[in-house]
């Protein structure tokens, strides 16, 4: 989620050189990382996951815009997210365009509301995450886990092989963000199994553009099968996410075999 999500990856391991956020020659060689004179953290493979996750926990909310290509179609999404250490308290409101088809989704209080093509005009389908089964349960479970900072840290530490500051910077969301290249072992990415795992290369490099507050402003994945870019803004701003009006909601539990 992201956060996707950023979410959706992992970390731990060997540092390919501990470098300052400024991208200059390595300094502060402690494997635990540290802070630069300007107060920004020196990110390393030893502290990358914890530092990034802690900053997101403190911020609590963000806006995300994502674009990706998969199976020959372009997918774009915009979302407001409120993360919580208790996944049942996490909230999300997302609009997604999949090959010209618009899908809207709201998640809160352990329930997902979806408005999609083929549904009655103006209606939302309601499904409790606890009622989902099969592929839907797996998909919803991954979505909920992606909004759990503790789970994200666990996943990131499991797959991360190295982190390196490239020295490249870009102004994003009004701050100067530094690019870090994080190399992940795809065999250790949680939730990727079977045919999906076989289709992946042995390693994937994620470009994390991180602000001086240790919050990601952009994540780029240049994988041939599924290139993706996510941008993050409005960290810590108030987000009002509510369920659709009761009169517009239909019960989708029967689709889950309930």
mmCIF file of C-alpha atoms in Angstrom:
data_model
loop_
_atom_site.group_PDB
_atom_site.id
_atom_site.type_symbol
_atom_site.label_atom_id
_atom_site.label_comp_id
_atom_site.label_asym_id
_atom_site.label_seq_id
_atom_site.Cartn_x
_atom_site.Cartn_y
_atom_site.Cartn_z
ATOM 1 C CA UNK A 1 0.000 0.000 0.000
ATOM 2 C CA UNK A 2 1.288 0.104 -0.266
ATOM 3 C CA UNK A 3 1.848 2.519 1.750
ATOM 4 C CA UNK A 4 2.154 0.517 -0.118
ATOM 5 C CA UNK A 5 1.766 -0.916 0.426
ATOM 6 C CA UNK A 6 4.611 1.120 0.038
ATOM 7 C CA UNK A 7 3.812 -0.963 1.232
ATOM 8 C CA UNK A 8 4.105 -4.249 0.372
ATOM 9 C CA UNK A 9 7.796 -5.046 0.717
ATOM 10 C CA UNK A 10 10.398 -6.050 3.257
ATOM 11 C CA UNK A 11 13.975 -5.423 4.752
ATOM 12 C CA UNK A 12 17.124 -6.580 6.676
ATOM 13 C CA UNK A 13 20.714 -7.225 5.858
ATOM 14 C CA UNK A 14 23.941 -6.079 4.386
ATOM 15 C CA UNK A 15 24.657 -2.457 3.692
ATOM 16 C CA UNK A 16 26.202 -1.622 0.353
ATOM 17 C CA UNK A 17 27.881 1.326 1.991
ATOM 18 C CA UNK A 18 26.558 3.595 4.692
ATOM 19 C CA UNK A 19 26.112 7.003 3.152
ATOM 20 C CA UNK A 20 24.726 10.288 4.327
ATOM 21 C CA UNK A 21 21.393 11.527 2.960
ATOM 22 C CA UNK A 22 23.293 14.171 1.048
ATOM 23 C CA UNK A 23 24.854 11.400 -1.023
ATOM 24 C CA UNK A 24 28.405 12.479 -0.288
ATOM 25 C CA UNK A 25 31.145 10.092 0.784
ATOM 26 C CA UNK A 26 30.227 7.575 3.534
ATOM 27 C CA UNK A 27 30.369 8.673 7.138
ATOM 28 C CA UNK A 28 29.008 7.628 10.525
ATOM 29 C CA UNK A 29 29.902 4.005 9.959
ATOM 30 C CA UNK A 30 27.827 2.623 12.814
ATOM 31 C CA UNK A 31 25.674 -0.223 11.445
ATOM 32 C CA UNK A 32 22.689 1.220 13.266
ATOM 33 C CA UNK A 33 22.827 4.415 11.263
ATOM 34 C CA UNK A 34 22.500 7.826 12.832
ATOM 35 C CA UNK A 35 21.623 11.445 12.161
ATOM 36 C CA UNK A 36 23.320 13.991 9.985
ATOM 37 C CA UNK A 37 24.193 17.464 11.229
ATOM 38 C CA UNK A 38 20.949 18.703 9.664
ATOM 39 C CA UNK A 39 18.955 16.257 11.778
ATOM 40 C CA UNK A 40 17.956 13.881 8.977
ATOM 41 C CA UNK A 41 18.624 10.191 9.573
ATOM 42 C CA UNK A 42 21.484 8.429 7.831
ATOM 43 C CA UNK A 43 19.564 5.552 6.280
ATOM 44 C CA UNK A 44 21.249 2.151 5.989
ATOM 45 C CA UNK A 45 20.045 -1.383 5.411
ATOM 46 C CA UNK A 46 20.251 -1.858 9.182
ATOM 47 C CA UNK A 47 17.826 0.936 10.060
ATOM 48 C CA UNK A 48 15.934 1.639 6.822
ATOM 49 C CA UNK A 49 12.746 -0.333 7.552
ATOM 50 C CA UNK A 50 12.376 0.815 11.153
ATOM 51 C CA UNK A 51 13.121 4.460 10.351
ATOM 52 C CA UNK A 52 10.718 4.702 7.420
ATOM 53 C CA UNK A 53 7.977 2.824 9.284
ATOM 54 C CA UNK A 54 8.359 4.849 12.494
ATOM 55 C CA UNK A 55 8.013 8.083 10.527
ATOM 56 C CA UNK A 56 4.800 6.802 8.920
ATOM 57 C CA UNK A 57 3.399 5.702 12.276
ATOM 58 C CA UNK A 58 4.018 9.188 13.621
ATOM 59 C CA UNK A 59 2.438 10.827 10.551
ATOM 60 C CA UNK A 60 -0.571 8.452 10.626
ATOM 61 C CA UNK A 61 -2.093 9.604 7.331
ATOM 62 C CA UNK A 62 -1.143 10.359 3.738
ATOM 63 C CA UNK A 63 -2.411 10.774 0.186
ATOM 64 C CA UNK A 64 -1.095 8.342 -2.419
ATOM 65 C CA UNK A 65 -1.184 8.433 -6.210
ATOM 66 C CA UNK A 66 -0.135 5.311 -8.096
ATOM 67 C CA UNK A 67 0.310 4.280 -11.703
ATOM 68 C CA UNK A 68 1.323 0.843 -12.946
ATOM 69 C CA UNK A 69 1.137 -1.444 -15.943
ATOM 70 C CA UNK A 70 0.138 -5.078 -15.666
ATOM 71 C CA UNK A 71 -1.091 -7.650 -18.174
ATOM 72 C CA UNK A 72 -1.037 -5.060 -20.933
ATOM 73 C CA UNK A 73 -3.253 -2.525 -19.208
ATOM 74 C CA UNK A 74 -2.564 0.679 -17.323
ATOM 75 C CA UNK A 75 -3.872 1.026 -13.785
ATOM 76 C CA UNK A 76 -4.038 4.348 -11.943
ATOM 77 C CA UNK A 77 -5.182 4.970 -8.397
ATOM 78 C CA UNK A 78 -5.583 7.780 -5.887
ATOM 79 C CA UNK A 79 -6.046 7.055 -2.203
ATOM 80 C CA UNK A 80 -6.242 8.646 1.218
ATOM 81 C CA UNK A 81 -4.954 6.344 3.932
ATOM 82 C CA UNK A 82 -5.016 6.372 7.734
ATOM 83 C CA UNK A 83 -2.698 3.678 9.145
ATOM 84 C CA UNK A 84 -2.917 2.125 12.596
ATOM 85 C CA UNK A 85 -1.059 -0.538 14.560
ATOM 86 C CA UNK A 86 -4.473 -2.214 14.856
ATOM 87 C CA UNK A 87 -5.419 -3.108 11.250
ATOM 88 C CA UNK A 88 -9.110 -3.067 12.190
ATOM 89 C CA UNK A 89 -8.780 0.671 12.844
ATOM 90 C CA UNK A 90 -7.007 1.454 9.572
ATOM 91 C CA UNK A 91 -8.975 3.434 6.987
ATOM 92 C CA UNK A 92 -8.679 3.953 3.245
ATOM 93 C CA UNK A 93 -10.608 5.682 0.487
ATOM 94 C CA UNK A 94 -9.444 4.864 -3.052
ATOM 95 C CA UNK A 95 -10.458 5.492 -6.639
ATOM 96 C CA UNK A 96 -8.926 3.241 -9.269
ATOM 97 C CA UNK A 97 -9.016 3.326 -13.059
ATOM 98 C CA UNK A 98 -8.377 -0.082 -14.625
ATOM 99 C CA UNK A 99 -8.278 0.044 -18.393
ATOM 100 C CA UNK A 100 -10.982 2.705 -18.508
ATOM 101 C CA UNK A 101 -13.140 1.027 -15.854
ATOM 102 C CA UNK A 102 -13.561 3.034 -12.657
ATOM 103 C CA UNK A 103 -13.618 1.319 -9.252
ATOM 104 C CA UNK A 104 -14.163 3.080 -5.921
ATOM 105 C CA UNK A 105 -13.353 1.523 -2.584
ATOM 106 C CA UNK A 106 -13.711 2.517 1.068
ATOM 107 C CA UNK A 107 -12.233 0.452 3.894
ATOM 108 C CA UNK A 108 -12.920 1.100 7.569
ATOM 109 C CA UNK A 109 -14.024 -0.761 10.693
ATOM 110 C CA UNK A 110 -13.015 -4.083 9.161
ATOM 111 C CA UNK A 111 -15.390 -3.618 6.209
ATOM 112 C CA UNK A 112 -14.748 -2.936 2.524
ATOM 113 C CA UNK A 113 -17.292 -1.014 0.434
ATOM 114 C CA UNK A 114 -16.872 -1.271 -3.335
ATOM 115 C CA UNK A 115 -18.529 0.530 -6.242
ATOM 116 C CA UNK A 116 -17.634 -1.025 -9.580
ATOM 117 C CA UNK A 117 -18.924 -1.585 -13.129
ATOM 118 C CA UNK A 118 -21.727 -4.148 -13.255
ATOM 119 C CA UNK A 119 -23.217 -3.121 -9.944
ATOM 120 C CA UNK A 120 -26.612 -1.376 -9.599
ATOM 121 C CA UNK A 121 -26.309 2.352 -10.323
ATOM 122 C CA UNK A 122 -25.167 4.323 -7.298
ATOM 123 C CA UNK A 123 -24.825 1.244 -5.065
ATOM 124 C CA UNK A 124 -21.903 0.077 -2.942
ATOM 125 C CA UNK A 125 -21.262 -3.590 -2.117
ATOM 126 C CA UNK A 126 -20.388 -4.199 1.541
ATOM 127 C CA UNK A 127 -18.151 -7.112 2.557
ATOM 128 C CA UNK A 128 -16.758 -7.733 6.015
ATOM 129 C CA UNK A 129 -13.092 -8.687 5.904
ATOM 130 C CA UNK A 130 -13.903 -11.484 8.342
ATOM 131 C CA UNK A 131 -16.517 -12.915 5.931
ATOM 132 C CA UNK A 132 -14.221 -13.080 2.910
ATOM 133 C CA UNK A 133 -12.959 -16.464 1.756
ATOM 134 C CA UNK A 134 -10.676 -17.904 -0.916
ATOM 135 C CA UNK A 135 -8.894 -15.477 -3.229
ATOM 136 C CA UNK A 136 -10.945 -12.560 -1.910
ATOM 137 C CA UNK A 137 -9.858 -13.303 1.660
ATOM 138 C CA UNK A 138 -6.218 -13.412 0.586
ATOM 139 C CA UNK A 139 -6.501 -10.143 -1.337
ATOM 140 C CA UNK A 140 -8.330 -8.344 1.467
ATOM 141 C CA UNK A 141 -5.929 -9.745 4.036
ATOM 142 C CA UNK A 142 -2.934 -8.396 2.133
ATOM 143 C CA UNK A 143 -4.633 -5.018 1.857
ATOM 144 C CA UNK A 144 -5.283 -4.911 5.594
ATOM 145 C CA UNK A 145 -1.756 -6.078 6.443
ATOM 146 C CA UNK A 146 -0.290 -3.401 4.168
ATOM 147 C CA UNK A 147 -1.814 -0.781 6.461
ATOM 148 C CA UNK A 148 -0.244 -2.320 9.573
ATOM 149 C CA UNK A 149 3.121 -0.585 10.208
ATOM 150 C CA UNK A 150 4.411 -3.478 12.329
ATOM 151 C CA UNK A 151 3.609 -5.998 9.601
ATOM 152 C CA UNK A 152 5.259 -3.783 6.986
ATOM 153 C CA UNK A 153 8.448 -3.607 9.060
ATOM 154 C CA UNK A 154 8.452 -7.385 9.430
ATOM 155 C CA UNK A 155 7.986 -7.931 5.694
ATOM 156 C CA UNK A 156 10.553 -5.321 4.711
ATOM 157 C CA UNK A 157 13.238 -6.700 7.004
ATOM 158 C CA UNK A 158 12.703 -10.190 5.653
ATOM 159 C CA UNK A 159 13.406 -9.294 2.022
ATOM 160 C CA UNK A 160 15.800 -6.338 2.003
ATOM 161 C CA UNK A 161 19.333 -7.123 0.841
ATOM 162 C CA UNK A 162 20.878 -3.655 0.660
ATOM 163 C CA UNK A 163 20.167 0.077 0.737
ATOM 164 C CA UNK A 164 22.316 2.717 -0.920
ATOM 165 C CA UNK A 165 21.994 6.493 -1.138
ATOM 166 C CA UNK A 166 22.508 7.461 -4.775
ATOM 167 C CA UNK A 167 23.169 11.151 -4.105
ATOM 168 C CA UNK A 168 20.327 12.086 -6.471
ATOM 169 C CA UNK A 169 17.765 14.556 -5.111
ATOM 170 C CA UNK A 170 14.433 15.933 -6.322
ATOM 171 C CA UNK A 171 11.961 18.408 -4.871
ATOM 172 C CA UNK A 172 8.776 16.490 -4.115
ATOM 173 C CA UNK A 173 5.791 17.556 -2.021
ATOM 174 C CA UNK A 174 7.654 20.768 -1.202
ATOM 175 C CA UNK A 175 10.727 19.073 0.296
ATOM 176 C CA UNK A 176 14.081 17.917 -1.025
ATOM 177 C CA UNK A 177 13.901 14.136 -1.258
ATOM 178 C CA UNK A 178 16.946 11.889 -1.597
ATOM 179 C CA UNK A 179 16.869 8.739 -3.692
ATOM 180 C CA UNK A 180 17.772 5.483 -1.998
ATOM 181 C CA UNK A 181 17.972 2.250 -3.976
ATOM 182 C CA UNK A 182 16.650 -0.683 -1.936
ATOM 183 C CA UNK A 183 17.364 -4.147 -3.347
ATOM 184 C CA UNK A 184 14.850 -6.844 -2.367
ATOM 185 C CA UNK A 185 15.137 -10.623 -2.543
ATOM 186 C CA UNK A 186 11.865 -11.585 -4.247
ATOM 187 C CA UNK A 187 11.927 -15.093 -2.757
ATOM 188 C CA UNK A 188 11.452 -13.489 0.667
ATOM 189 C CA UNK A 189 8.645 -11.034 -0.157
ATOM 190 C CA UNK A 190 5.627 -12.024 1.942
ATOM 191 C CA UNK A 191 2.512 -13.108 0.055
ATOM 192 C CA UNK A 192 4.254 -13.740 -3.281
ATOM 193 C CA UNK A 193 4.024 -17.430 -4.108
ATOM 194 C CA UNK A 194 3.462 -19.913 -6.916
ATOM 195 C CA UNK A 195 3.175 -18.594 -10.467
ATOM 196 C CA UNK A 196 3.485 -14.983 -9.294
ATOM 197 C CA UNK A 197 6.797 -15.738 -7.587
ATOM 198 C CA UNK A 198 8.093 -17.703 -10.593
ATOM 199 C CA UNK A 199 7.438 -14.719 -12.882
ATOM 200 C CA UNK A 200 9.619 -12.396 -10.807
ATOM 201 C CA UNK A 201 13.361 -11.817 -11.195
ATOM 202 C CA UNK A 202 15.556 -12.916 -8.279
ATOM 203 C CA UNK A 203 15.929 -9.298 -7.161
ATOM 204 C CA UNK A 204 13.953 -6.082 -7.548
ATOM 205 C CA UNK A 205 15.324 -2.590 -6.965
ATOM 206 C CA UNK A 206 12.942 -0.103 -5.405
ATOM 207 C CA UNK A 207 13.792 3.590 -5.736
ATOM 208 C CA UNK A 208 12.730 5.270 -2.498
ATOM 209 C CA UNK A 209 12.714 9.066 -2.578
ATOM 210 C CA UNK A 210 12.831 10.039 1.110
ATOM 211 C CA UNK A 211 12.357 13.496 2.631
ATOM 212 C CA UNK A 212 14.377 14.961 5.535
ATOM 213 C CA UNK A 213 11.548 13.808 7.838
ATOM 214 C CA UNK A 214 12.208 10.157 6.816
ATOM 215 C CA UNK A 215 8.862 9.969 5.000
ATOM 216 C CA UNK A 216 8.768 8.543 1.459
ATOM 217 C CA UNK A 217 7.632 10.987 -1.218
ATOM 218 C CA UNK A 218 7.963 8.648 -4.197
ATOM 219 C CA UNK A 219 8.625 4.973 -4.836
ATOM 220 C CA UNK A 220 9.553 3.716 -8.305
ATOM 221 C CA UNK A 221 9.757 0.081 -9.391
ATOM 222 C CA UNK A 222 11.140 -0.455 -12.894
ATOM 223 C CA UNK A 223 10.384 -4.172 -13.137
ATOM 224 C CA UNK A 224 9.639 -5.098 -16.765
ATOM 225 C CA UNK A 225 6.548 -7.177 -15.961
ATOM 226 C CA UNK A 226 4.911 -4.529 -13.793
ATOM 227 C CA UNK A 227 6.494 -1.039 -13.709
ATOM 228 C CA UNK A 228 4.973 1.059 -10.966
ATOM 229 C CA UNK A 229 5.318 4.529 -9.473
ATOM 230 C CA UNK A 230 3.738 5.760 -6.243
ATOM 231 C CA UNK A 231 3.863 9.314 -4.945
ATOM 232 C CA UNK A 232 2.985 10.375 -1.401
ATOM 233 C CA UNK A 233 1.872 13.751 -0.080
ATOM 234 C CA UNK A 234 -0.190 15.415 2.660
ATOM 235 C CA UNK A 235 1.540 13.418 5.374
ATOM 236 C CA UNK A 236 -0.125 13.919 8.755
ATOM 237 C CA UNK A 237 -3.052 15.952 7.443
ATOM 238 C CA UNK A 238 -6.559 15.275 8.766
ATOM 239 C CA UNK A 239 -8.439 12.741 6.665
ATOM 240 C CA UNK A 240 -12.199 12.237 6.898
ATOM 241 C CA UNK A 241 -13.130 8.747 5.713
ATOM 242 C CA UNK A 242 -16.723 7.621 6.253
ATOM 243 C CA UNK A 243 -18.900 4.752 5.072
ATOM 244 C CA UNK A 244 -21.305 5.339 2.168
ATOM 245 C CA UNK A 245 -24.911 6.240 3.149
ATOM 246 C CA UNK A 246 -26.811 3.159 4.350
ATOM 247 C CA UNK A 247 -29.377 3.566 1.585
ATOM 248 C CA UNK A 248 -26.665 3.098 -1.041
ATOM 249 C CA UNK A 249 -25.203 -0.096 0.473
ATOM 250 C CA UNK A 250 -26.028 -3.681 -0.531
ATOM 251 C CA UNK A 251 -24.820 -6.735 1.409
ATOM 252 C CA UNK A 252 -22.193 -8.670 -0.522
ATOM 253 C CA UNK A 253 -21.643 -11.412 2.053
ATOM 254 C CA UNK A 254 -23.578 -13.917 -0.108
ATOM 255 C CA UNK A 255 -20.804 -13.641 -2.670
ATOM 256 C CA UNK A 256 -18.430 -14.897 0.009
ATOM 257 C CA UNK A 257 -20.472 -18.038 0.577
ATOM 258 C CA UNK A 258 -22.249 -16.629 3.681
#
